[in-house]
Amino acid sequence: MSMIAAHPGLLPPRTEARETLVGLDRRGLADRLQDLGVPERQLRMRARQLWSWLYVRGATDFAAMTDIAKELRSELGASFSLARPDVAVEQISEDGTRKWLLRLTDGKEVETVYIPEEDRGTLCISSQVGCTLTCSFCHTGTQKLVRNLNPAEIVGQIMVARDRLGDWPGAVAEDARGIPDTERKITNVVLMGMGEPLYNFDNVREAMTIASDGEGLSVSKRRITLSTSGVVPEIPRWGAEAGTMLAISLHAVRDELRDQLVPINKRWPIRDLLDACRAYPGLSNAKRITFEYVMLKDVNDSVSDAKELVRLLAKIPAKINLIPFNPWPGAPFECSDWEQIEQFAEIVNRAGYASPVRSPRGRDIMAACGQLKSASVKERASARVAV
Ligand code: SAH
Ligand code: SF4
């Protein structure tokens, strides 16, 4: 593992008062231009130019925007910035996985993870600081301070990652270890970082609309996956208004157990959740819902659990993703034994689900599913212990 960039606490205090344009859509950009006095008839064209500098070329400096008049550039620079969230820490795993601890303008922190493979790269982004839900196996759920991320902070995660990966036209990465040789370094985006994205619906939708715009960041909706613990009433709405791919954190096949593992199940039990899945728009063999299932030793990993899982999902176009439990300090669970996972996977496999076990990535930097929890919280806790 290697670590670069500033150590938390060493970043200069933020004095930036200018609003960032990152995270604004064409409409938002046009509004800001109008405030600067750009004439009505030029607004659309100017907004289009700004949009393209932001989301096609990744400009970090107004001076680069050579097709915009110098005077307007300097007015823009005086009132606005192109800032992304600050990178407080960048960690690079032995397997090329990267984890960024990002510092927001109010000092709060979130994590973003990049998982490179041979022919693609997946960016795992956060939707909230912490999470109000308290799934018993998840580290993020133990974090007390919670707030929603705004569109600038959600889109900002993609921008930072593309900066660090050299994923803009003509750019190169400062450290290229493990980055695939593909034209685009980020081919997929998953909302599987910190937070419950459907509890921050509007901001996440706005951000994904920007991310999926074909004349901008261009991550198609087929390559964006929102993972939810099961906020049932928001699932049809997300399908209608955003229409990305969907992943469900199932983790148990019986309500008594799921009530304990994923407490939101007490409000919306398995049957309601699966009904919402069946009704998700556009499902087909080519567009399936992913069901995530964390393998917890002697808790949910029996042969009868596997059979019940297959039975429950029988009529839904589904993929099954078995996730070896990723431990964190003080976690009340252990990961299932490998033989048990294989036995479970075999049953799932025989039912026609290919390669169901997700290989853990970036374990050496605590970048795996459910391990995210900002370092500052941990540091503050250890400082308290020291005191
Ligand atoms: N809040 C959303 C998205 C973030 S969690 C959700 O719960 O779906 C992304 C995935 O990681 C979820 O399936 C979650 O259940 C899983 N996860 C959480 N903690 C984990 C851990 N310690 N080990 C393995 N997977 C975990
Ligand atoms: Fe929140 Fe998802 Fe973790 Fe549950 S698993 S506490 S919903 S982040």
Coordinates of C-alpha atoms and ligand atoms in Angstrom, one line a residue:
M1 CA 0.0 0.0 0.0
S2 CA 1.2 3.5 -0.6
M3 CA -0.1 6.8 0.7
I4 CA 0.4 10.2 -0.7
A5 CA -1.1 13.6 -0.5
A6 CA -1.7 15.5 2.7
H7 CA -2.2 13.8 6.0
P8 CA -5.6 14.7 7.5
G9 CA -5.2 17.8 9.5
L10 CA -2.4 19.1 7.4
L11 CA -4.6 20.6 4.7
P12 CA -4.7 24.4 4.9
P13 CA -8.0 25.7 6.3
R14 CA -10.4 26.5 3.5
T15 CA -10.9 30.2 2.8
E16 CA -12.7 29.7 -0.5
A17 CA -15.8 31.8 -0.5
R18 CA -16.6 31.5 -4.2
E19 CA -19.3 29.0 -5.2
T20 CA -18.0 26.1 -7.4
L21 CA -19.6 25.6 -10.8
V22 CA -18.9 21.8 -10.4
G23 CA -22.3 20.0 -10.0
L24 CA -24.4 22.6 -11.9
D25 CA -26.4 21.6 -14.9
R26 CA -26.8 23.7 -18.0
R27 CA -29.7 25.5 -16.4
G28 CA -27.7 26.3 -13.3
L29 CA -24.8 27.5 -15.4
A30 CA -27.0 29.8 -17.4
D31 CA -28.5 31.3 -14.2
R32 CA -25.0 32.1 -12.9
L33 CA -24.1 33.7 -16.2
Q34 CA -27.2 35.7 -16.2
D35 CA -26.3 37.0 -12.7
L36 CA -23.0 38.2 -14.2
G37 CA -24.9 40.2 -16.8
V38 CA -24.4 38.0 -19.8
P39 CA -27.1 39.0 -22.3
E40 CA -30.1 36.7 -22.7
R41 CA -29.4 35.8 -26.4
Q42 CA -25.9 34.5 -25.4
L43 CA -26.9 32.5 -22.4
R44 CA -27.5 29.2 -23.9
M45 CA -24.3 29.2 -26.0
R46 CA -22.2 30.4 -23.1
A47 CA -23.7 27.8 -20.7
R48 CA -22.9 25.1 -23.3
Q49 CA -19.3 26.3 -23.5
L50 CA -18.9 26.3 -19.8
W51 CA -20.6 22.9 -19.5
S52 CA -18.2 21.4 -22.0
W53 CA -15.1 22.9 -20.3
L54 CA -16.3 21.5 -17.0
Y55 CA -17.5 18.0 -17.9
V56 CA -15.8 17.1 -21.2
R57 CA -12.4 18.6 -20.6
G58 CA -12.3 18.8 -16.8
A59 CA -11.0 22.3 -16.7
T60 CA -9.7 23.5 -13.3
D61 CA -8.9 27.0 -14.4
F62 CA -11.0 29.6 -16.2
A63 CA -7.9 30.8 -18.0
A64 CA -8.0 27.6 -20.1
M65 CA -11.4 28.5 -21.6
T66 CA -10.0 30.1 -24.7
D67 CA -13.3 30.3 -26.6
I68 CA -14.8 32.5 -23.9
A69 CA -13.9 36.2 -23.9
K70 CA -11.2 37.2 -21.5
E71 CA -13.3 39.7 -19.7
L72 CA -16.0 37.2 -19.0
R73 CA -13.4 34.7 -17.9
S74 CA -12.1 37.0 -15.3
E75 CA -15.6 37.9 -14.1
L76 CA -16.3 34.2 -13.8
G77 CA -13.1 33.7 -11.9
A78 CA -13.9 36.5 -9.5
S79 CA -17.3 35.1 -8.6
F80 CA -16.9 31.4 -9.0
S81 CA -14.5 28.5 -8.7
L82 CA -14.0 25.1 -10.4
A83 CA -13.2 23.5 -7.1
R84 CA -13.7 19.8 -6.4
P85 CA -13.7 18.4 -2.9
D86 CA -10.2 18.5 -1.4
V87 CA -8.2 15.2 -1.4
A88 CA -7.2 14.8 2.3
V89 CA -5.6 11.4 1.8
E90 CA -5.1 9.2 -1.3
Q91 CA -4.3 5.5 -0.7
I92 CA -3.3 3.1 -3.4
S93 CA -3.6 -0.6 -2.7
E94 CA -1.3 -3.4 -3.9
D95 CA -4.0 -4.4 -6.4
G96 CA -4.4 -0.8 -7.8
T97 CA -7.5 0.0 -5.9
R98 CA -7.6 3.6 -4.8
K99 CA -9.3 5.2 -1.9
W100 CA -9.7 8.9 -1.5
L101 CA -10.7 10.6 1.7
L102 CA -12.3 13.8 0.6
R103 CA -12.7 16.9 2.7
L104 CA -15.8 19.0 2.1
T105 CA -16.1 22.7 2.6
D106 CA -17.6 22.3 6.1
G107 CA -14.8 20.0 7.2
K108 CA -16.9 16.8 6.9
E109 CA -15.4 13.9 5.1
V110 CA -16.5 11.1 2.7
E111 CA -14.7 8.3 0.9
T112 CA -14.6 7.4 -2.8
V113 CA -13.1 4.2 -4.1
Y114 CA -11.8 3.3 -7.5
I115 CA -11.6 -0.4 -8.5
P116 CA -9.6 -1.0 -11.7
E117 CA -9.9 -4.2 -13.8
E118 CA -8.3 -5.2 -17.0
D119 CA -11.0 -3.8 -19.3
R120 CA -12.9 -1.4 -17.1
G121 CA -12.8 0.8 -14.0
T122 CA -15.5 1.2 -11.4
L123 CA -15.9 4.2 -9.2
C124 CA -17.7 3.7 -5.9
I125 CA -19.2 6.9 -4.7
S126 CA -20.8 8.1 -1.5
S127 CA -24.2 9.8 -1.2
Q128 CA -24.2 10.9 2.4
V129 CA -21.7 11.6 5.2
G130 CA -22.3 8.6 7.3
C131 CA -25.7 6.8 7.2
T132 CA -28.8 7.1 9.3
L133 CA -29.5 3.4 9.0
T134 CA -27.7 1.0 11.3
C135 CA -27.1 -2.3 9.4
S136 CA -25.3 -4.4 12.0
F137 CA -22.5 -5.6 9.8
C138 CA -21.7 -2.2 8.2
H139 CA -19.0 0.2 9.5
T140 CA -20.6 3.3 7.9
G141 CA -23.7 2.6 10.0
T142 CA -21.7 3.2 13.2
Q143 CA -20.8 6.8 12.2
K144 CA -22.8 9.3 14.2
L145 CA -22.6 12.5 12.2
V146 CA -24.8 12.3 9.1
R147 CA -25.8 14.7 6.4
N148 CA -26.8 14.5 2.8
L149 CA -24.2 15.3 0.1
N150 CA -25.3 18.0 -2.4
P151 CA -25.0 17.5 -6.2
A152 CA -21.6 19.4 -6.3
E153 CA -20.2 16.9 -3.7
I154 CA -21.5 13.9 -5.5
V155 CA -20.4 15.0 -9.0
G156 CA -17.3 16.3 -7.4
Q157 CA -16.3 12.7 -6.4
I158 CA -16.3 11.7 -10.1
M159 CA -14.3 14.9 -11.0
V160 CA -11.7 14.3 -8.4
A161 CA -11.3 10.7 -9.4
R162 CA -10.9 11.6 -13.1
D163 CA -8.3 14.3 -12.1
R164 CA -6.3 11.7 -10.1
L165 CA -6.6 9.0 -12.8
G166 CA -5.7 11.3 -15.7
D167 CA -9.1 10.5 -17.1
W168 CA -9.5 13.7 -19.2
P169 CA -8.6 14.3 -22.8
G170 CA -4.8 14.6 -23.1
A171 CA -4.3 14.1 -19.3
V172 CA -2.0 11.5 -17.6
A173 CA -2.2 10.1 -14.1
E174 CA 0.5 11.2 -11.6
D175 CA 0.7 7.6 -10.5
A176 CA -0.6 5.1 -13.2
R177 CA -0.1 1.8 -11.3
G178 CA -2.9 -0.6 -12.0
I179 CA -5.0 1.8 -14.1
P180 CA -6.4 -0.1 -17.1
D181 CA -5.3 0.6 -20.6
T182 CA -8.8 1.6 -21.7
E183 CA -9.7 4.9 -23.3
R184 CA -11.9 5.8 -20.4
K185 CA -10.5 5.0 -16.9
I186 CA -13.9 5.2 -15.2
T187 CA -16.4 3.1 -17.2
N188 CA -18.9 2.4 -14.4
V189 CA -20.2 4.2 -11.4
V190 CA -21.8 2.5 -8.4
L191 CA -23.6 4.3 -5.5
M192 CA -22.2 1.8 -3.0
G193 CA -20.1 4.1 -0.8
M194 CA -21.2 5.8 2.4
G195 CA -24.9 6.5 2.8
E196 CA -28.3 5.4 1.7
P197 CA -28.7 7.0 -1.7
L198 CA -32.5 6.8 -1.8
Y199 CA -32.6 8.9 1.4
N200 CA -30.9 11.7 -0.6
F201 CA -33.1 11.2 -3.7
D202 CA -33.2 14.6 -5.3
N203 CA -29.5 15.4 -5.0
V204 CA -28.4 11.9 -6.2
R205 CA -30.8 12.1 -9.1
E206 CA -29.5 15.5 -10.1
A207 CA -25.9 14.3 -9.9
M208 CA -26.6 11.2 -11.9
T209 CA -28.4 13.2 -14.6
I210 CA -25.2 15.2 -15.0
A211 CA -23.0 12.1 -14.8
S212 CA -24.9 10.3 -17.5
D213 CA -25.2 13.2 -20.0
G214 CA -23.9 12.0 -23.3
E215 CA -22.3 15.3 -24.0
G216 CA -20.5 15.5 -20.7
L217 CA -19.2 12.9 -18.2
S218 CA -21.0 10.3 -20.3
V219 CA -21.3 7.5 -17.9
S220 CA -24.4 5.8 -19.4
K221 CA -27.3 4.9 -17.1
R222 CA -26.7 1.3 -18.0
R223 CA -23.3 1.6 -16.3
I224 CA -24.6 3.4 -13.2
T225 CA -25.9 1.2 -10.3
L226 CA -27.7 2.5 -7.3
S227 CA -27.5 0.2 -4.3
T228 CA -30.2 0.5 -1.7
S229 CA -30.9 -1.3 1.6
G230 CA -34.6 -1.3 0.6
V231 CA -36.3 2.1 0.8
V232 CA -39.3 0.5 -0.9
P233 CA -41.5 3.5 -1.8
E234 CA -38.6 5.3 -3.5
I235 CA -37.7 2.4 -5.8
P236 CA -40.4 2.9 -8.4
R237 CA -39.8 6.6 -8.3
W238 CA -36.1 6.1 -8.9
G239 CA -36.9 3.8 -11.7
A240 CA -39.2 6.4 -13.3
E241 CA -37.1 9.5 -12.7
A242 CA -33.5 8.2 -13.0
G243 CA -33.7 4.7 -14.5
T244 CA -30.2 3.5 -13.6
M245 CA -29.4 -0.1 -12.8
L246 CA -30.4 -1.2 -9.3
A247 CA -28.8 -3.3 -6.6
I248 CA -30.5 -4.5 -3.5
S249 CA -28.8 -5.2 -0.2
L250 CA -30.7 -8.3 0.6
H251 CA -28.4 -10.2 3.0
A252 CA -31.1 -12.5 4.4
V253 CA -34.0 -14.5 3.1
R254 CA -36.2 -14.5 6.2
D255 CA -37.7 -11.4 7.8
E256 CA -36.7 -12.3 11.4
L257 CA -33.0 -12.3 10.4
R258 CA -33.2 -9.4 8.0
D259 CA -34.9 -7.3 10.7
Q260 CA -31.6 -7.7 12.7
L261 CA -29.1 -7.3 9.9
V262 CA -30.9 -4.6 7.9
P263 CA -33.2 -2.9 10.3
I264 CA -35.1 -1.0 7.6
N265 CA -36.7 -4.4 6.9
K266 CA -39.0 -3.9 9.9
R267 CA -40.6 -1.1 8.0
W268 CA -40.5 -2.7 4.5
P269 CA -40.2 -6.5 4.7
I270 CA -38.8 -8.8 2.1
R271 CA -42.1 -9.4 0.3
D272 CA -42.7 -5.7 -0.3
L273 CA -39.1 -5.2 -1.3
L274 CA -39.3 -8.0 -3.9
D275 CA -42.6 -6.7 -5.2
A276 CA -41.0 -3.3 -5.9
C277 CA -38.1 -5.1 -7.7
R278 CA -40.5 -7.1 -9.9
A279 CA -42.1 -3.8 -10.9
Y280 CA -38.8 -2.0 -11.7
P281 CA -39.0 -0.6 -15.2
G282 CA -37.2 -2.1 -18.1
L283 CA -36.1 -5.3 -16.6
S284 CA -34.9 -8.1 -19.0
N285 CA -32.2 -10.7 -19.1
A286 CA -29.9 -8.0 -20.3
K287 CA -31.0 -5.6 -17.5
R288 CA -31.1 -7.4 -14.2
I289 CA -31.3 -6.3 -10.6
T290 CA -28.3 -7.2 -8.6
F291 CA -29.0 -8.8 -5.2
E292 CA -26.1 -8.3 -2.7
Y293 CA -25.7 -10.9 -0.1
V294 CA -22.9 -10.5 2.5
M295 CA -21.6 -13.9 3.8
L296 CA -21.7 -13.9 7.6
K297 CA -20.4 -17.0 9.3
D298 CA -23.1 -19.2 10.9
V299 CA -25.6 -16.3 10.4
N300 CA -27.0 -16.4 6.9
D301 CA -24.7 -18.8 5.0
S302 CA -26.5 -22.2 5.3
V303 CA -27.4 -24.5 2.4
S304 CA -31.1 -23.9 3.2
D305 CA -30.5 -20.1 3.0
A306 CA -29.0 -20.6 -0.4
K307 CA -31.9 -22.6 -1.6
E308 CA -34.4 -20.1 -0.3
L309 CA -32.5 -17.3 -2.0
V310 CA -32.8 -19.0 -5.3
R311 CA -36.5 -19.7 -4.7
L312 CA -37.2 -16.1 -3.7
L313 CA -35.6 -14.6 -6.8
A314 CA -36.9 -17.2 -9.3
K315 CA -39.2 -14.8 -11.2
I316 CA -37.0 -11.7 -11.1
P317 CA -34.3 -11.0 -13.7
A318 CA -31.5 -11.1 -11.2
K319 CA -27.8 -11.3 -10.6
I320 CA -26.6 -12.5 -7.3
N321 CA -23.5 -11.0 -5.7
L322 CA -22.1 -12.9 -2.7
I323 CA -19.9 -10.5 -0.8
P324 CA -17.4 -12.0 1.6
F325 CA -17.9 -10.1 4.8
N326 CA -15.2 -7.4 5.2
P327 CA -14.2 -7.1 8.8
W328 CA -13.7 -3.8 10.6
P329 CA -12.4 -3.2 14.1
G330 CA -15.0 -4.3 16.6
A331 CA -17.4 -5.9 14.1
P332 CA -19.7 -8.4 15.7
F333 CA -19.5 -10.9 12.7
E334 CA -17.0 -13.1 11.0
C335 CA -16.7 -13.9 7.3
S336 CA -18.1 -17.3 6.3
D337 CA -15.4 -20.0 5.8
W338 CA -14.3 -20.4 2.2
E339 CA -15.8 -23.9 1.9
Q340 CA -19.1 -22.6 3.1
I341 CA -19.0 -19.7 0.5
E342 CA -18.2 -22.2 -2.2
Q343 CA -21.0 -24.5 -1.2
F344 CA -23.4 -21.6 -1.1
A345 CA -22.2 -20.3 -4.5
E346 CA -22.5 -23.8 -6.0
I347 CA -26.2 -23.8 -5.3
V348 CA -26.6 -20.3 -6.6
N349 CA -24.6 -21.3 -9.7
R350 CA -26.6 -24.4 -10.4
A351 CA -29.7 -22.2 -10.5
G352 CA -28.1 -20.4 -13.4
Y353 CA -26.3 -17.4 -11.8
A354 CA -22.8 -17.0 -13.2
S355 CA -19.8 -16.0 -11.1
P356 CA -21.7 -15.0 -8.0
V357 CA -18.8 -14.3 -5.6
R358 CA -17.4 -10.8 -5.6
S359 CA -13.7 -10.8 -5.1
P360 CA -12.6 -8.5 -2.3
R361 CA -10.5 -5.6 -3.5
G362 CA -8.4 -3.1 -1.7
R363 CA -8.6 -4.9 1.6
D364 CA -5.2 -3.6 2.6
I365 CA -6.5 0.0 2.5
M366 CA -9.9 -0.8 4.1
A367 CA -11.5 0.1 0.8
A368 CA -13.9 -2.8 0.6
C369 CA -17.7 -2.7 0.9
G370 CA -18.9 -1.6 4.2
Q371 CA -15.5 -0.6 5.6
L372 CA -15.8 3.1 4.7
K373 CA -16.0 5.4 7.6
S374 CA -14.0 8.6 7.5
A375 CA -10.7 8.6 9.2
S376 CA -11.3 11.8 11.1
V377 CA -14.0 10.1 13.0
K378 CA -11.7 7.3 13.9
E379 CA -8.9 9.7 14.7
R380 CA -11.1 11.8 16.9
A381 CA -12.3 8.6 18.7
S382 CA -8.7 7.5 19.3
A383 CA -7.7 11.0 20.4
R384 CA -10.5 10.7 23.0
V385 CA -9.2 7.4 24.2
A386 CA -5.7 8.9 24.5
V387 CA -7.1 11.8 26.5
Ligands
SAH1 N1 -26.6 2.1 1.7 C1 -26.6 1.3 0.5 C2 -25.3 1.5 -0.3 C3 -24.0 1.4 0.4 S1 -23.4 -0.1 1.1 C4 -26.9 -0.1 0.7 O1 -26.8 -0.5 1.9 O2 -27.1 -0.8 -0.2 C5 -22.9 -1.1 -0.3 C6 -22.9 -2.6 -0.1 O3 -21.9 -3.0 0.9 C7 -24.3 -3.0 0.5 O4 -24.7 -4.2 -0.1 C8 -23.9 -3.3 2.0 O5 -24.8 -4.1 2.6 C9 -22.5 -3.9 1.8 N2 -21.8 -4.0 3.1 C10 -21.9 -3.2 4.1 N3 -21.0 -3.5 5.1 C11 -20.3 -4.6 4.6 C12 -19.2 -5.4 5.1 N4 -18.6 -5.1 6.3 N5 -18.8 -6.4 4.3 C13 -19.3 -6.6 3.1 N6 -20.3 -5.9 2.5 C14 -20.8 -4.9 3.3
SF4_2 FE1 -26.2 2.5 5.5 FE2 -25.9 0.7 3.5 FE3 -24.3 0.6 5.6 FE4 -26.9 -0.1 5.9 S1 -25.3 -1.1 4.6 S2 -25.7 1.2 7.3 S3 -27.9 1.3 4.5 S4 -24.5 2.3 4.2

